[in-house]
């Protein structure tokens, strides 16, 4: 039935062309200045409210950008809930029992849908909220580039394969960042996101009791700091207990790097940045020069925020689910999903 197939096929190809063009729209500051002029201030107000309820929300929301952007670009795929036909990213190894405060993004989206429905993407909300979390914690403020589309799907498998473990060493992290066009400087500066927030004992018990299978603690840890962590995270204890990532966990500053120099990095993936000769140079620099850290951090965040997959996208009405297409377009959407699945 070639005649019957020609129209849906044509519609599908037109849809894919249009969506791909939209997905590749250049990002720019002030993208919503005409279509939703209160977009950025609205997200900032929601972020302020979230931090007033729980200061830790700043670190939690900022982490969402990292975990979204590294997995197939900054497209809001992280926010999608599982469906009967799709395993999303929320339960991926690096996210389950770790990422939190998805509700902050939901709250911002609900408010933006009230004042300018169908305009602001969930992917852009993550980037705006992440910037505001840093600035409201005492860190730098920068103009974010906006104009992203929200993905039509998510992949738990991709997240598992891409996101690094807290056990990662500097060499692994250097290679990972390089795949995304991010330099050693970007790696170390962006690791400074751990200037705020906490992490679970689950992430460090191996460092305390069996580093590299030796049955001994990580020799890079300063003695008094190790003893403090052993009290917080005893062998066989509750691994969901959380500890501060640096000595000033509510203030975005360069204390994180000072702690690494002193052997007081909480995560293995943190302390390894000082024990590796390539990354150590930047750790030392940032520990002595907070302004330089802020400058390089902003540069890294902008570069990471520019990561895009080029895949078709949309502006979701609800960040947790893709929009339901009108009945007449459903075959086109199904066609795209088949094509996408075949490309994997």
XYZ file of C-alpha atoms in Angstrom:
344
model
C 0.000 0.000 0.000
C 2.563 2.628 -1.080
C -0.120 5.246 -1.629
C -1.393 4.900 1.957
C 2.125 5.035 3.359
C 3.306 8.073 1.427
C 1.401 10.723 3.387
C 2.377 9.512 6.910
C 5.940 9.030 5.732
C 6.033 12.548 4.308
C 4.567 13.951 7.507
C 7.134 12.039 9.537
C 10.031 13.349 7.491
C 8.718 16.907 7.735
C 8.272 16.472 11.470
C 11.810 15.162 11.897
C 13.223 18.007 9.806
C 11.313 20.640 11.746
C 12.190 19.101 15.114
C 15.861 18.738 14.236
C 16.026 22.359 13.174
C 14.403 23.358 16.461
C 16.780 21.194 18.478
C 19.770 22.869 16.838
C 18.594 26.453 17.389
C 21.594 28.468 18.646
C 21.469 29.111 22.384
C 21.611 32.726 23.465
C 21.298 34.921 26.567
C 17.935 36.624 26.955
C 16.204 34.030 24.780
C 12.868 34.590 26.536
C 13.111 38.386 26.785
C 10.129 38.811 24.441
C 8.185 35.575 24.753
C 8.406 35.243 28.559
C 10.257 38.257 30.014
C 9.766 37.129 33.614
C 11.176 33.643 33.020
C 14.539 34.105 34.721
C 13.283 36.090 37.711
C 10.510 33.523 38.200
C 13.000 30.650 38.368
C 15.204 32.668 40.730
C 12.285 33.310 43.090
C 11.428 29.613 43.148
C 15.072 28.793 43.902
C 15.100 31.296 46.778
C 11.986 29.708 48.263
C 13.481 26.233 47.957
C 16.674 27.328 49.728
C 14.678 29.004 52.486
C 12.970 25.659 53.110
C 16.229 23.691 52.936
C 19.592 25.270 52.194
C 20.854 21.972 50.771
C 18.494 22.450 47.822
C 21.091 24.708 46.188
C 23.593 21.882 45.800
C 20.899 19.370 44.848
C 19.472 21.521 42.050
C 22.922 22.462 40.734
C 23.794 18.771 40.386
C 20.785 18.269 38.113
C 22.516 20.212 35.347
C 25.590 17.971 35.464
C 23.553 14.772 35.395
C 21.280 16.051 32.638
C 23.865 17.589 30.318
C 26.348 14.728 30.308
C 23.713 12.212 29.189
C 22.836 13.069 25.584
C 23.059 16.819 26.107
C 21.108 19.344 28.171
C 17.618 18.266 27.165
C 15.696 17.631 30.387
C 15.763 13.871 29.817
C 16.774 13.445 33.461
C 13.361 14.739 34.580
C 11.255 12.140 32.754
C 9.548 9.531 34.909
C 9.632 5.878 33.896
C 6.865 4.607 31.621
C 5.797 1.049 30.725
C 7.996 1.306 27.610
C 10.885 3.455 28.857
C 13.327 3.242 31.745
C 14.251 6.813 32.587
C 17.391 8.175 34.202
C 16.171 8.847 37.736
C 16.927 5.289 38.846
C 20.290 5.077 37.090
C 23.220 4.000 39.261
C 24.581 7.519 39.735
C 21.140 9.025 40.417
C 19.119 6.634 42.556
C 19.125 7.581 46.251
C 21.386 10.457 45.281
C 19.714 13.099 43.119
C 16.901 15.020 44.753
C 14.767 18.181 44.538
C 13.175 17.403 41.196
C 10.181 19.122 42.812
C 11.951 22.483 42.618
C 12.021 22.219 38.834
C 8.359 21.146 38.877
C 7.477 24.204 40.947
C 9.276 26.553 38.558
C 7.628 24.883 35.558
C 4.151 25.195 37.067
C 4.657 28.906 37.691
C 6.038 29.489 34.187
C 3.149 27.587 32.612
C 0.818 29.898 34.505
C 2.386 33.125 33.216
C 3.555 32.022 29.726
C 2.298 28.537 28.843
C 4.200 26.416 26.374
C 7.189 28.737 26.115
C 9.989 27.780 28.557
C 11.589 24.342 28.338
C 12.319 22.175 31.347
C 15.910 21.852 30.101
C 16.325 25.625 30.302
C 14.761 25.699 33.771
C 17.459 23.304 35.002
C 20.197 25.569 33.638
C 18.658 28.739 35.067
C 18.020 27.164 38.468
C 21.558 25.760 38.591
C 23.038 29.206 37.928
C 20.803 30.742 40.585
C 21.731 28.046 43.109
C 25.394 29.008 42.727
C 24.799 32.760 42.868
C 22.449 32.547 45.860
C 25.097 30.518 47.719
C 27.705 33.269 47.385
C 29.196 32.156 44.081
C 29.390 33.922 40.715
C 26.453 35.009 38.585
C 26.516 34.696 34.802
C 24.230 35.113 31.809
C 22.951 31.684 30.825
C 22.399 30.730 27.207
C 18.857 29.551 26.638
C 16.673 28.113 23.904
C 16.888 24.358 24.531
C 14.190 21.849 23.682
C 13.068 19.031 25.951
C 13.856 15.501 24.822
C 11.188 13.036 23.766
C 12.816 10.151 25.603
C 15.346 9.195 28.285
C 17.778 6.330 28.741
C 18.750 4.707 32.004
C 21.318 2.647 30.108
C 23.022 5.756 28.719
C 23.152 7.323 32.166
C 24.680 4.160 33.644
C 27.302 4.063 30.892
C 28.247 7.741 31.035
C 28.015 9.157 34.555
C 31.174 8.659 36.652
C 31.309 6.924 40.013
C 32.505 8.588 43.244
C 35.314 6.023 43.043
C 36.595 7.448 39.749
C 40.204 8.584 39.512
C 41.520 11.687 37.771
C 42.694 9.842 34.646
C 39.234 8.410 34.055
C 37.638 11.812 34.619
C 40.073 13.555 32.262
C 39.204 11.090 29.483
C 35.457 11.395 30.163
C 35.476 15.197 30.043
C 37.608 15.148 26.919
C 34.898 13.173 25.110
C 32.597 16.139 25.658
C 35.129 18.711 24.545
C 35.855 19.776 28.113
C 39.431 20.431 29.190
C 41.383 19.507 32.319
C 40.753 23.059 33.505
C 37.015 22.549 32.987
C 37.150 19.261 34.900
C 38.807 20.746 37.972
C 36.810 23.979 37.937
C 33.491 22.145 37.545
C 34.470 19.729 40.316
C 34.371 22.854 42.462
C 30.588 22.445 42.384
C 31.283 20.281 45.439
C 31.974 23.511 47.269
C 28.378 23.166 48.471
C 26.329 20.197 49.547
C 26.714 16.757 51.034
C 27.228 13.153 49.960
C 26.374 9.777 51.484
C 28.599 7.447 53.453
C 27.837 4.896 50.722
C 30.179 6.883 48.479
C 33.202 6.756 50.783
C 33.169 3.619 52.949
C 35.574 1.921 50.566
C 38.038 4.819 51.036
C 37.884 4.394 54.789
C 38.187 0.633 55.045
C 39.257 -0.943 51.756
C 40.860 1.501 49.331
C 41.793 -0.290 46.088
C 41.144 -3.649 47.761
C 43.976 -3.181 50.285
C 41.818 -3.529 53.387
C 43.235 -0.184 54.496
C 42.106 3.468 54.252
C 43.095 5.839 51.489
C 46.599 7.079 52.399
C 45.819 10.448 50.771
C 43.388 11.314 53.587
C 44.645 13.525 56.379
C 44.634 11.501 59.634
C 42.300 13.631 61.745
C 39.867 14.008 58.868
C 39.843 10.234 58.328
C 39.068 9.633 61.991
C 36.224 12.137 61.783
C 34.780 10.293 58.781
C 35.140 6.931 60.515
C 32.941 8.244 63.318
C 30.416 9.520 60.791
C 30.523 6.382 58.635
C 31.427 3.368 60.778
C 31.927 0.028 59.047
C 28.525 -1.640 58.845
C 26.723 1.595 59.716
C 23.946 3.448 57.912
C 25.349 4.261 54.487
C 22.662 6.877 53.832
C 24.089 9.207 56.464
C 25.463 12.313 54.764
C 28.657 14.282 55.287
C 29.747 17.734 54.133
C 31.662 17.902 50.861
C 33.874 20.655 52.238
C 34.271 22.709 55.414
C 31.816 25.414 54.250
C 29.030 23.328 52.659
C 26.504 26.166 52.460
C 28.869 28.715 50.912
C 30.092 28.549 47.338
C 33.780 29.436 47.683
C 37.219 27.920 47.107
C 37.341 26.088 50.463
C 36.790 22.835 48.556
C 40.213 23.207 46.918
C 41.898 24.189 50.171
C 40.504 20.999 51.672
C 41.861 18.896 48.807
C 45.336 20.359 49.320
C 45.067 19.468 53.015
C 43.984 15.859 52.272
C 40.400 16.495 53.322
C 38.523 15.677 50.127
C 35.324 13.779 50.914
C 35.017 11.744 47.722
C 37.736 9.738 46.030
C 36.885 11.543 42.785
C 37.633 14.810 44.617
C 40.910 13.979 46.365
C 42.291 12.292 43.250
C 42.380 15.718 41.611
C 45.179 16.715 43.976
C 47.113 13.453 43.872
C 47.205 13.487 40.048
C 50.027 15.656 38.682
C 47.964 16.914 35.715
C 44.961 18.137 37.694
C 46.951 19.127 40.794
C 48.134 22.337 39.110
C 44.593 23.691 38.900
C 43.642 22.512 42.387
C 46.592 24.440 43.784
C 45.731 27.496 41.700
C 42.096 27.595 42.774
C 42.969 27.017 46.425
C 44.979 30.238 46.287
C 42.849 32.306 43.904
C 39.071 32.253 44.358
C 38.460 34.817 41.615
C 40.220 32.592 39.092
C 38.144 29.619 40.267
C 34.916 31.578 39.818
C 35.957 32.702 36.337
C 36.899 29.205 35.171
C 33.823 27.660 36.811
C 31.522 29.993 34.880
C 33.358 29.190 31.656
C 32.974 25.470 32.319
C 29.282 25.749 33.168
C 28.594 27.628 29.939
C 30.491 25.043 27.888
C 28.707 22.176 29.605
C 25.382 23.933 29.088
C 26.061 24.084 25.353
C 26.093 20.275 25.050
C 23.226 19.239 22.774
C 22.325 15.945 21.117
C 20.719 17.477 18.044
C 17.753 15.154 18.474
C 14.145 16.298 18.020
C 12.552 17.976 21.009
C 9.573 19.889 22.338
C 8.503 22.226 25.126
C 6.990 19.909 27.722
C 3.925 21.037 29.622
C 4.938 18.786 32.506
C 8.641 18.119 33.037
C 8.000 14.529 34.065
C 6.223 13.360 30.907
C 6.389 14.070 27.187
C 3.445 15.896 25.684
C 0.673 13.735 24.244
C 0.435 14.520 20.531
C -2.932 15.154 18.869
C -4.413 11.970 17.460
C -3.577 12.999 13.905
C 0.107 13.271 14.762
C 0.388 10.091 16.789
C 1.544 7.979 13.828
C 4.275 10.507 13.134
C 5.488 10.299 16.724
C 5.413 6.524 16.595
C 7.426 6.634 13.379
C 10.053 8.844 15.051
C 10.311 6.511 18.038
C 10.894 3.553 15.682
C 13.588 5.523 13.830
C 15.223 6.589 17.094
C 15.191 3.043 18.436
C 16.796 1.805 15.240
C 19.600 4.379 15.557
C 20.617 3.133 19.014
